[in-house]
């Protein structure tokens, strides 16, 4: 049967590219909620596009509030396996891309476009896999459900809508992680902080500048690769001298504009679960400003406090008192977004913590540092304990055996810092779609995956369906 699946999937390359191309063309970034579009019009449009594909292929389709789509095959047998993928994406900085991020582009077998690895490419591969099972007439004893959501990148509230209507199948995997199998995911704490001050200007006597504006980062769960500040009452020469002494690894540009100095910092993007692979433009620019003479007290004190708790280059939360690690990995902490207008500020922090830590303890320590020691207010946006599934569970072992058979290499379980789509689904694991140490630029510029990898994904998923449900 695996040979038939292999040959069928290979015959469907153009179909895979057609589906993925139409999905990538929809900039399904979370937008303003509306009564019939809970996460914005573009995520809804991507969901309806996937719905049309599923209906074309003859699957039983259910749309829950334009937030989640279910496509079932042979549901009368009882759904045994759920495959969960998401159609929403993070935003794209088009200036940093070599291609249009919302136009699927193939170069020498490599596919570029926002979502090709996270998670539209894997979603297309999942759909092709179920089509394969249907068209080949592979006999099943239990049914299969594909679940497509639209809010994974911003809290997975779509899954709460799903749970209002239905239950998850007893076995669930998502292609929103890495091969072979991810069975341990770190806990997550994402929080927002803001200044307790109004828009004040309190100066000390003597020379020095002030921060009129500071804007850095757009995505709470990513290392920011760009930050910009507008400085008053300081000379371009003073800023350029500080840039000349910088050792942050970031790239700075400074220019005069209407009596102010505008400083732009470019770093290197990375996912918040692997911040050590990026260069944080926000912390680098904070460090540069803190080396300049500043006479405006409140914004100066805010930036100094942020540098104290998020020193540039530190990713383990040590300065916040959070540092810890175990077999699931080390804690990571990222100052991912900062916006300031004078002394009024707002920012986001992303923390991933190992299985040895508890959410309540992490929140308490973070709150103590920022509220008690920095006079900032903290709101928790989302918090999850670590997620674990035993390696010896029959479902995990089935996934590993399929991987070993198709890939021809030993399968193993992984622990990661990034939360996958199954983080809050009991018994759920991630199976695909990243491989090895490849940097697919997920959440960054020039996101890519190879055509060969997506075809292999579809082959793997079809074989899993046949083995779990056949």
Short mmCIF file of C-alpha atoms in Angstrom, two decimals:
data_model
loop_
_atom_site.label_atom_id
_atom_site.label_comp_id
_atom_site.label_asym_id
_atom_site.label_seq_id
_atom_site.Cartn_x
_atom_site.Cartn_y
_atom_site.Cartn_z
CA UNK A 1 0.00 0.00 0.00
CA UNK A 2 2.85 2.43 0.79
CA UNK A 3 4.06 2.06 -2.84
CA UNK A 4 0.63 2.99 -4.18
CA UNK A 5 0.50 5.97 -1.85
CA UNK A 6 3.95 7.09 -2.97
CA UNK A 7 3.04 6.92 -6.65
CA UNK A 8 -0.30 8.69 -6.16
CA UNK A 9 1.19 11.55 -4.16
CA UNK A 10 3.89 12.07 -6.79
CA UNK A 11 1.22 12.32 -9.47
CA UNK A 12 -0.45 15.15 -7.53
CA UNK A 13 2.42 17.66 -7.44
CA UNK A 14 0.61 20.27 -9.53
CA UNK A 15 -2.53 19.88 -7.44
CA UNK A 16 -0.49 20.47 -4.28
CA UNK A 17 1.03 23.63 -5.76
CA UNK A 18 -2.37 24.88 -6.93
CA UNK A 19 -3.89 24.50 -3.48
CA UNK A 20 -0.92 26.05 -1.71
CA UNK A 21 -0.68 28.91 -4.20
CA UNK A 22 -4.29 29.93 -3.64
CA UNK A 23 -3.87 29.76 0.13
CA UNK A 24 -0.62 31.77 0.18
CA UNK A 25 -2.27 34.48 -1.93
CA UNK A 26 -4.60 35.26 1.00
CA UNK A 27 -2.80 37.43 3.64
CA UNK A 28 -4.58 35.68 6.51
CA UNK A 29 -3.13 37.76 9.34
CA UNK A 30 -5.47 38.30 12.28
CA UNK A 31 -7.65 41.35 11.74
CA UNK A 32 -10.54 43.17 13.32
CA UNK A 33 -13.24 40.85 14.60
CA UNK A 34 -16.69 40.97 13.01
CA UNK A 35 -19.88 38.98 13.71
CA UNK A 36 -19.18 36.53 10.86
CA UNK A 37 -15.39 36.83 10.94
CA UNK A 38 -14.19 36.31 14.54
CA UNK A 39 -10.52 36.70 13.65
CA UNK A 40 -10.81 39.10 10.73
CA UNK A 41 -11.84 38.94 7.10
CA UNK A 42 -8.60 37.47 5.72
CA UNK A 43 -8.45 34.41 8.03
CA UNK A 44 -12.13 33.85 7.19
CA UNK A 45 -11.32 34.08 3.48
CA UNK A 46 -8.55 31.48 3.84
CA UNK A 47 -10.94 29.18 5.70
CA UNK A 48 -13.60 29.49 3.01
CA UNK A 49 -10.98 28.79 0.36
CA UNK A 50 -10.00 25.58 2.14
CA UNK A 51 -13.68 24.73 2.51
CA UNK A 52 -14.10 24.95 -1.27
CA UNK A 53 -11.15 22.56 -1.77
CA UNK A 54 -12.60 20.06 0.70
CA UNK A 55 -16.01 20.19 -0.92
CA UNK A 56 -14.44 19.69 -4.36
CA UNK A 57 -12.85 16.49 -3.09
CA UNK A 58 -16.08 15.11 -1.67
CA UNK A 59 -15.48 15.33 2.05
CA UNK A 60 -18.17 16.02 4.65
CA UNK A 61 -17.62 19.64 5.67
CA UNK A 62 -18.65 21.56 8.78
CA UNK A 63 -17.82 25.24 9.28
CA UNK A 64 -17.94 26.46 12.88
CA UNK A 65 -18.53 30.24 12.93
CA UNK A 66 -15.97 30.88 10.15
CA UNK A 67 -13.32 30.10 12.77
CA UNK A 68 -12.76 26.35 12.34
CA UNK A 69 -13.41 23.99 9.45
CA UNK A 70 -13.83 20.22 9.77
CA UNK A 71 -13.51 17.88 6.78
CA UNK A 72 -14.47 14.27 7.56
CA UNK A 73 -13.94 11.08 5.66
CA UNK A 74 -16.15 8.12 6.59
CA UNK A 75 -17.46 9.73 9.81
CA UNK A 76 -20.14 7.02 10.05
CA UNK A 77 -17.36 4.66 11.23
CA UNK A 78 -16.63 6.92 14.19
CA UNK A 79 -13.81 9.47 14.04
CA UNK A 80 -10.58 8.00 15.40
CA UNK A 81 -7.91 10.38 14.07
CA UNK A 82 -7.85 14.17 13.94
CA UNK A 83 -5.24 16.12 12.00
CA UNK A 84 -5.08 19.76 13.07
CA UNK A 85 -3.56 22.51 10.91
CA UNK A 86 -3.94 26.30 10.83
CA UNK A 87 -4.50 28.73 7.99
CA UNK A 88 -3.66 32.00 9.76
CA UNK A 89 -0.17 33.46 9.40
CA UNK A 90 1.99 36.16 10.95
CA UNK A 91 2.51 39.43 9.13
CA UNK A 92 5.28 39.87 6.57
CA UNK A 93 7.76 42.73 6.27
CA UNK A 94 7.68 42.95 2.48
CA UNK A 95 10.85 45.07 2.38
CA UNK A 96 12.85 42.14 3.73
CA UNK A 97 11.62 39.55 1.23
CA UNK A 98 13.28 38.68 -2.05
CA UNK A 99 9.86 37.67 -3.43
CA UNK A 100 6.28 38.75 -2.84
CA UNK A 101 5.40 37.01 0.47
CA UNK A 102 1.80 36.52 -0.68
CA UNK A 103 2.65 35.01 -4.06
CA UNK A 104 3.83 31.41 -4.05
CA UNK A 105 7.19 31.39 -5.84
CA UNK A 106 9.17 28.30 -6.80
CA UNK A 107 12.89 28.52 -7.49
CA UNK A 108 14.84 25.34 -8.18
CA UNK A 109 12.41 23.22 -6.21
CA UNK A 110 12.19 25.65 -3.26
CA UNK A 111 8.85 27.27 -2.45
CA UNK A 112 8.76 30.79 -0.98
CA UNK A 113 5.79 32.54 0.59
CA UNK A 114 4.26 33.39 3.95
CA UNK A 115 2.85 30.21 5.43
CA UNK A 116 4.57 27.64 3.22
CA UNK A 117 6.03 25.94 6.32
CA UNK A 118 3.78 27.48 9.00
CA UNK A 119 1.20 26.15 8.35
CA UNK A 120 -0.41 26.41 4.92
CA UNK A 121 2.07 24.09 3.21
CA UNK A 122 1.53 21.29 5.74
CA UNK A 123 -2.25 21.97 5.62
CA UNK A 124 -2.20 21.45 1.85
CA UNK A 125 -0.17 18.25 2.32
CA UNK A 126 -2.72 16.98 4.87
CA UNK A 127 -5.56 17.62 2.44
CA UNK A 128 -3.71 15.84 -0.36
CA UNK A 129 -3.06 12.88 1.99
CA UNK A 130 -6.75 12.44 2.76
CA UNK A 131 -7.59 12.78 -0.92
CA UNK A 132 -5.06 10.01 -1.58
CA UNK A 133 -6.73 7.69 0.93
CA UNK A 134 -10.13 8.42 -0.60
CA UNK A 135 -9.10 8.07 -4.26
CA UNK A 136 -7.12 4.88 -3.71
CA UNK A 137 -10.03 3.36 -1.84
CA UNK A 138 -7.89 2.44 1.16
CA UNK A 139 -10.23 0.52 3.49
CA UNK A 140 -10.71 2.13 6.89
CA UNK A 141 -12.24 0.76 10.07
CA UNK A 142 -12.51 4.22 11.64
CA UNK A 143 -13.05 7.71 10.28
CA UNK A 144 -10.68 10.66 9.85
CA UNK A 145 -11.20 14.37 10.53
CA UNK A 146 -9.13 17.24 9.21
CA UNK A 147 -9.45 20.33 11.40
CA UNK A 148 -8.38 23.70 9.97
CA UNK A 149 -8.23 26.70 12.31
CA UNK A 150 -7.59 30.41 11.95
CA UNK A 151 -6.15 31.69 15.24
CA UNK A 152 -3.10 29.60 16.11
CA UNK A 153 -0.73 32.56 15.86
CA UNK A 154 -2.71 34.64 18.36
CA UNK A 155 -3.78 32.38 21.17
CA UNK A 156 -5.72 29.50 19.55
CA UNK A 157 -9.09 30.89 20.58
CA UNK A 158 -10.48 29.13 17.51
CA UNK A 159 -10.06 25.82 19.32
CA UNK A 160 -12.28 27.08 22.12
CA UNK A 161 -14.96 27.72 19.48
CA UNK A 162 -14.44 24.18 18.19
CA UNK A 163 -14.84 22.76 21.70
CA UNK A 164 -18.11 24.66 22.10
CA UNK A 165 -19.45 22.55 19.22
CA UNK A 166 -17.60 19.24 19.26
CA UNK A 167 -14.98 17.04 20.92
CA UNK A 168 -11.52 16.28 19.63
CA UNK A 169 -10.98 12.76 18.31
CA UNK A 170 -9.13 10.34 20.63
CA UNK A 171 -5.94 10.64 18.56
CA UNK A 172 -4.76 14.04 17.29
CA UNK A 173 -1.58 15.22 15.63
CA UNK A 174 -0.61 18.54 14.09
CA UNK A 175 1.95 19.25 11.35
CA UNK A 176 2.75 22.48 13.21
CA UNK A 177 6.10 21.40 14.61
CA UNK A 178 8.90 19.07 13.59
CA UNK A 179 9.56 15.49 12.61
CA UNK A 180 9.87 12.86 13.93
CA UNK A 181 7.45 13.46 16.87
CA UNK A 182 7.22 16.28 19.40
CA UNK A 183 5.78 14.88 22.62
CA UNK A 184 6.98 17.55 25.09
CA UNK A 185 6.32 21.28 24.77
CA UNK A 186 7.51 23.89 27.22
CA UNK A 187 5.08 26.03 29.16
CA UNK A 188 4.31 29.52 27.88
CA UNK A 189 3.72 32.89 29.50
CA UNK A 190 2.97 35.83 27.23
CA UNK A 191 2.38 39.13 28.94
CA UNK A 192 1.93 42.82 28.22
CA UNK A 193 3.42 45.59 30.32
CA UNK A 194 2.71 49.30 30.33
CA UNK A 195 3.86 52.37 32.17
CA UNK A 196 2.00 53.55 35.23
CA UNK A 197 2.60 57.15 34.25
CA UNK A 198 0.62 59.54 32.14
CA UNK A 199 2.32 61.46 29.38
CA UNK A 200 4.80 63.37 31.51
CA UNK A 201 8.05 65.16 30.90
CA UNK A 202 10.31 65.50 33.93
CA UNK A 203 13.77 66.86 33.20
CA UNK A 204 16.98 67.24 35.14
CA UNK A 205 19.22 70.24 34.64
CA UNK A 206 22.13 70.04 32.23
CA UNK A 207 22.75 68.73 28.77
CA UNK A 208 21.07 65.64 27.46
CA UNK A 209 18.39 64.35 25.18
CA UNK A 210 14.98 62.76 25.48
CA UNK A 211 13.11 59.94 23.77
CA UNK A 212 10.18 61.32 21.80
CA UNK A 213 9.20 57.95 20.32
CA UNK A 214 10.34 54.33 20.32
CA UNK A 215 8.78 51.60 18.19
CA UNK A 216 10.14 48.09 17.89
CA UNK A 217 8.72 44.68 17.05
CA UNK A 218 5.23 43.77 15.87
CA UNK A 219 4.79 40.13 16.84
CA UNK A 220 4.61 39.07 20.52
CA UNK A 221 6.08 35.61 19.84
CA UNK A 222 9.09 36.58 17.73
CA UNK A 223 12.50 38.19 18.21
CA UNK A 224 12.06 41.71 16.78
CA UNK A 225 14.32 42.45 13.83
CA UNK A 226 13.63 46.19 13.60
CA UNK A 227 13.32 49.09 16.02
CA UNK A 228 13.25 52.85 15.56
CA UNK A 229 13.56 55.78 17.95
CA UNK A 230 13.14 59.54 17.60
CA UNK A 231 15.50 61.44 19.93
CA UNK A 232 15.29 65.13 20.80
CA UNK A 233 17.88 67.60 22.13
CA UNK A 234 20.83 65.47 21.09
CA UNK A 235 23.23 65.78 18.18
CA UNK A 236 23.71 63.41 15.30
CA UNK A 237 27.42 63.27 16.14
CA UNK A 238 26.69 62.03 19.69
CA UNK A 239 24.49 59.25 18.34
CA UNK A 240 26.99 58.27 15.65
CA UNK A 241 29.76 58.06 18.23
CA UNK A 242 27.67 55.67 20.30
CA UNK A 243 26.94 53.60 17.20
CA UNK A 244 30.66 53.43 16.50
CA UNK A 245 31.24 51.86 19.91
CA UNK A 246 28.36 49.38 19.60
CA UNK A 247 29.08 45.65 19.93
CA UNK A 248 25.52 44.32 19.84
CA UNK A 249 25.73 42.68 16.42
CA UNK A 250 22.83 44.82 15.19
CA UNK A 251 23.07 47.35 12.34
CA UNK A 252 22.26 51.01 13.07
CA UNK A 253 21.43 54.00 10.91
CA UNK A 254 21.03 57.56 12.22
CA UNK A 255 19.78 60.68 10.45
CA UNK A 256 18.50 64.16 11.25
CA UNK A 257 14.85 64.97 10.68
CA UNK A 258 13.28 68.28 11.64
CA UNK A 259 15.61 68.93 14.55
CA UNK A 260 15.41 65.39 15.88
CA UNK A 261 17.68 62.39 15.36
CA UNK A 262 16.03 59.24 14.01
CA UNK A 263 17.82 56.00 14.85
CA UNK A 264 16.92 52.75 13.08
CA UNK A 265 18.18 49.41 14.34
CA UNK A 266 18.07 46.23 12.25
CA UNK A 267 18.61 42.90 13.98
CA UNK A 268 17.90 39.31 12.96
CA UNK A 269 14.44 37.71 13.28
CA UNK A 270 13.83 34.44 15.09
CA UNK A 271 10.97 32.57 16.69
CA UNK A 272 10.52 33.36 20.38
CA UNK A 273 11.17 29.69 21.22
CA UNK A 274 14.72 29.94 19.81
CA UNK A 275 15.75 33.54 20.58
CA UNK A 276 19.44 32.64 20.67
CA UNK A 277 19.35 32.33 16.87
CA UNK A 278 18.28 35.96 16.38
CA UNK A 279 19.49 39.47 17.19
CA UNK A 280 16.96 41.48 19.18
CA UNK A 281 16.66 44.96 17.64
CA UNK A 282 14.61 46.29 20.57
CA UNK A 283 17.14 45.42 23.28
CA UNK A 284 20.03 46.54 21.05
CA UNK A 285 18.45 49.98 20.52
CA UNK A 286 17.60 50.30 24.23
CA UNK A 287 21.23 49.60 25.06
CA UNK A 288 22.42 52.22 22.57
CA UNK A 289 20.06 54.90 23.94
CA UNK A 290 21.10 54.13 27.50
CA UNK A 291 24.70 54.97 26.58
CA UNK A 292 23.63 58.47 25.53
CA UNK A 293 23.16 61.40 27.93
CA UNK A 294 19.45 61.55 28.70
CA UNK A 295 17.84 64.31 30.77
CA UNK A 296 14.16 63.25 30.62
CA UNK A 297 13.77 61.17 33.77
CA UNK A 298 10.76 58.93 33.26
CA UNK A 299 11.50 57.53 29.80
CA UNK A 300 15.15 57.23 30.82
CA UNK A 301 14.24 55.22 33.90
CA UNK A 302 11.92 52.96 31.90
CA UNK A 303 14.61 52.15 29.36
CA UNK A 304 17.21 51.55 32.06
CA UNK A 305 14.85 49.21 33.88
CA UNK A 306 14.13 47.30 30.68
CA UNK A 307 17.84 46.93 29.99
CA UNK A 308 18.36 45.71 33.56
CA UNK A 309 15.81 42.93 33.14
CA UNK A 310 16.38 42.25 29.43
CA UNK A 311 20.09 42.85 28.83
CA UNK A 312 20.93 42.58 25.15
CA UNK A 313 22.12 39.10 24.23
CA UNK A 314 20.59 37.37 27.25
CA UNK A 315 17.83 34.90 26.36
CA UNK A 316 17.56 32.72 29.50
CA UNK A 317 15.60 35.11 31.74
CA UNK A 318 18.45 35.27 34.24
CA UNK A 319 18.04 38.97 34.98
CA UNK A 320 14.34 38.39 35.74
CA UNK A 321 15.26 35.59 38.15
CA UNK A 322 13.67 32.98 35.87
CA UNK A 323 16.66 30.95 34.69
CA UNK A 324 16.08 27.17 34.86
CA UNK A 325 16.45 24.08 32.69
CA UNK A 326 15.89 20.31 32.55
CA UNK A 327 15.75 17.58 29.91
CA UNK A 328 13.05 19.51 28.07
CA UNK A 329 15.45 22.45 27.59
CA UNK A 330 16.22 25.84 29.09
CA UNK A 331 13.84 28.67 29.83
CA UNK A 332 13.80 31.49 27.27
CA UNK A 333 12.58 35.07 27.70
CA UNK A 334 12.15 37.66 24.95
CA UNK A 335 11.27 41.35 25.06
CA UNK A 336 9.45 41.17 21.73
CA UNK A 337 7.59 44.48 21.33
CA UNK A 338 8.10 47.98 22.72
CA UNK A 339 6.21 51.15 21.86
CA UNK A 340 6.86 54.45 23.64
CA UNK A 341 5.47 57.92 23.21
CA UNK A 342 7.52 59.94 25.63
CA UNK A 343 6.95 58.38 29.04
CA UNK A 344 3.93 56.32 27.97
CA UNK A 345 4.99 52.81 27.00
CA UNK A 346 3.58 49.39 26.19
CA UNK A 347 5.43 46.19 25.43
CA UNK A 348 5.22 42.40 25.23
CA UNK A 349 7.26 39.61 26.79
CA UNK A 350 7.35 35.98 25.68
CA UNK A 351 8.61 33.31 28.12
CA UNK A 352 8.93 29.56 27.41
CA UNK A 353 9.68 27.43 30.46
CA UNK A 354 10.68 23.76 30.93
CA UNK A 355 8.73 21.02 32.67
CA UNK A 356 10.55 21.61 35.98
CA UNK A 357 8.85 25.03 36.35
CA UNK A 358 5.28 26.06 37.11
CA UNK A 359 3.29 28.82 35.42
CA UNK A 360 2.33 30.49 38.71
CA UNK A 361 5.95 30.73 39.87
CA UNK A 362 7.12 32.20 36.56
CA UNK A 363 4.35 34.80 36.58
CA UNK A 364 5.05 35.76 40.18
CA UNK A 365 8.75 36.36 39.55
CA UNK A 366 8.13 38.32 36.36
CA UNK A 367 5.50 40.43 38.07
CA UNK A 368 7.77 41.16 41.02
CA UNK A 369 10.59 42.37 38.74
CA UNK A 370 8.46 44.59 36.54
CA UNK A 371 5.87 45.90 39.00
CA UNK A 372 7.82 46.12 42.23
CA UNK A 373 11.24 46.98 40.87
CA UNK A 374 10.46 48.84 37.62
CA UNK A 375 7.09 50.47 38.41
CA UNK A 376 5.48 48.95 35.32
CA UNK A 377 2.08 47.25 35.22
CA UNK A 378 1.75 43.68 33.91
CA UNK A 379 -1.16 41.90 32.21
CA UNK A 380 -1.01 38.20 31.36
CA UNK A 381 -2.16 37.59 27.78
CA UNK A 382 -1.89 33.83 27.84
CA UNK A 383 -0.35 31.20 30.07
CA UNK A 384 -0.01 27.44 29.66
CA UNK A 385 1.69 24.75 31.68
CA UNK A 386 4.08 22.40 29.85
CA UNK A 387 2.47 19.73 27.66
CA UNK A 388 3.70 16.12 27.75
CA UNK A 389 2.62 12.84 26.14
CA UNK A 390 4.36 9.56 27.10
CA UNK A 391 6.81 8.36 24.48
CA UNK A 392 5.60 4.78 24.90
CA UNK A 393 1.96 5.58 24.06
CA UNK A 394 0.65 3.43 21.18
CA UNK A 395 -0.19 6.51 19.09
CA UNK A 396 3.31 7.97 19.40
CA UNK A 397 4.86 4.61 18.58
CA UNK A 398 2.67 4.32 15.48
CA UNK A 399 3.79 7.72 14.24
CA UNK A 400 7.42 6.82 14.83
CA UNK A 401 7.08 3.53 12.97
CA UNK A 402 5.55 5.25 9.92
CA UNK A 403 8.33 7.85 9.98
CA UNK A 404 11.01 5.17 10.12
CA UNK A 405 9.43 3.21 7.28
CA UNK A 406 9.05 6.18 4.92
CA UNK A 407 12.12 8.22 5.85
CA UNK A 408 14.45 5.24 6.31
CA UNK A 409 15.97 6.57 9.52
CA UNK A 410 15.32 6.04 13.24
CA UNK A 411 12.42 7.96 14.73
CA UNK A 412 12.68 9.73 18.08
CA UNK A 413 10.71 12.02 20.32
CA UNK A 414 11.59 15.69 20.74
CA UNK A 415 11.03 18.36 23.37
CA UNK A 416 10.64 21.95 22.15
CA UNK A 417 10.14 25.48 23.40
CA UNK A 418 7.61 26.46 20.78
CA UNK A 419 4.02 25.69 21.57
CA UNK A 420 2.33 23.74 18.80
CA UNK A 421 -1.34 23.72 17.94
CA UNK A 422 -2.00 20.69 20.20
CA UNK A 423 -0.53 22.25 23.33
CA UNK A 424 -3.85 22.10 25.17
CA UNK A 425 -5.22 18.92 23.60
CA UNK A 426 -4.83 15.86 25.81
CA UNK A 427 -2.67 13.24 24.11
CA UNK A 428 -1.97 15.47 21.11
CA UNK A 429 1.47 15.52 19.51
CA UNK A 430 3.22 17.28 16.64
CA UNK A 431 4.24 15.23 13.61
CA UNK A 432 6.02 17.46 11.09
CA UNK A 433 6.60 19.55 9.21
CA UNK A 434 10.12 20.95 9.87
CA UNK A 435 13.09 18.62 9.46
CA UNK A 436 16.41 18.53 11.29
CA UNK A 437 18.22 21.79 11.93
CA UNK A 438 16.99 23.55 8.78
CA UNK A 439 16.09 27.20 9.37
CA UNK A 440 12.94 27.63 7.28
CA UNK A 441 12.72 31.34 8.25
CA UNK A 442 9.40 30.63 9.95
CA UNK A 443 7.93 33.99 11.08
CA UNK A 444 10.82 35.70 9.26
CA UNK A 445 11.62 36.99 5.80
CA UNK A 446 11.81 34.55 2.87
CA UNK A 447 9.97 31.70 4.61
CA UNK A 448 10.46 28.56 2.53
CA UNK A 449 10.03 24.82 2.17
CA UNK A 450 10.96 22.48 -0.66
CA UNK A 451 8.42 20.90 -2.96
CA UNK A 452 10.00 17.53 -2.24
CA UNK A 453 9.46 17.96 1.50
CA UNK A 454 5.76 18.75 1.10
CA UNK A 455 5.25 15.74 -1.14
CA UNK A 456 7.02 13.56 1.41
CA UNK A 457 4.82 15.10 4.13
CA UNK A 458 1.68 14.12 2.24
CA UNK A 459 3.02 10.58 1.82
CA UNK A 460 3.74 10.32 5.54
CA UNK A 461 0.31 11.65 6.52
CA UNK A 462 -1.50 9.26 4.15
CA UNK A 463 0.38 6.31 5.59
CA UNK A 464 -0.49 7.42 9.13
CA UNK A 465 -4.18 7.59 8.21
CA UNK A 466 -4.00 4.09 6.70
CA UNK A 467 -2.20 2.65 9.73
CA UNK A 468 -4.18 4.36 12.51
CA UNK A 469 -7.61 3.99 10.94
CA UNK A 470 -7.19 1.08 8.52
#
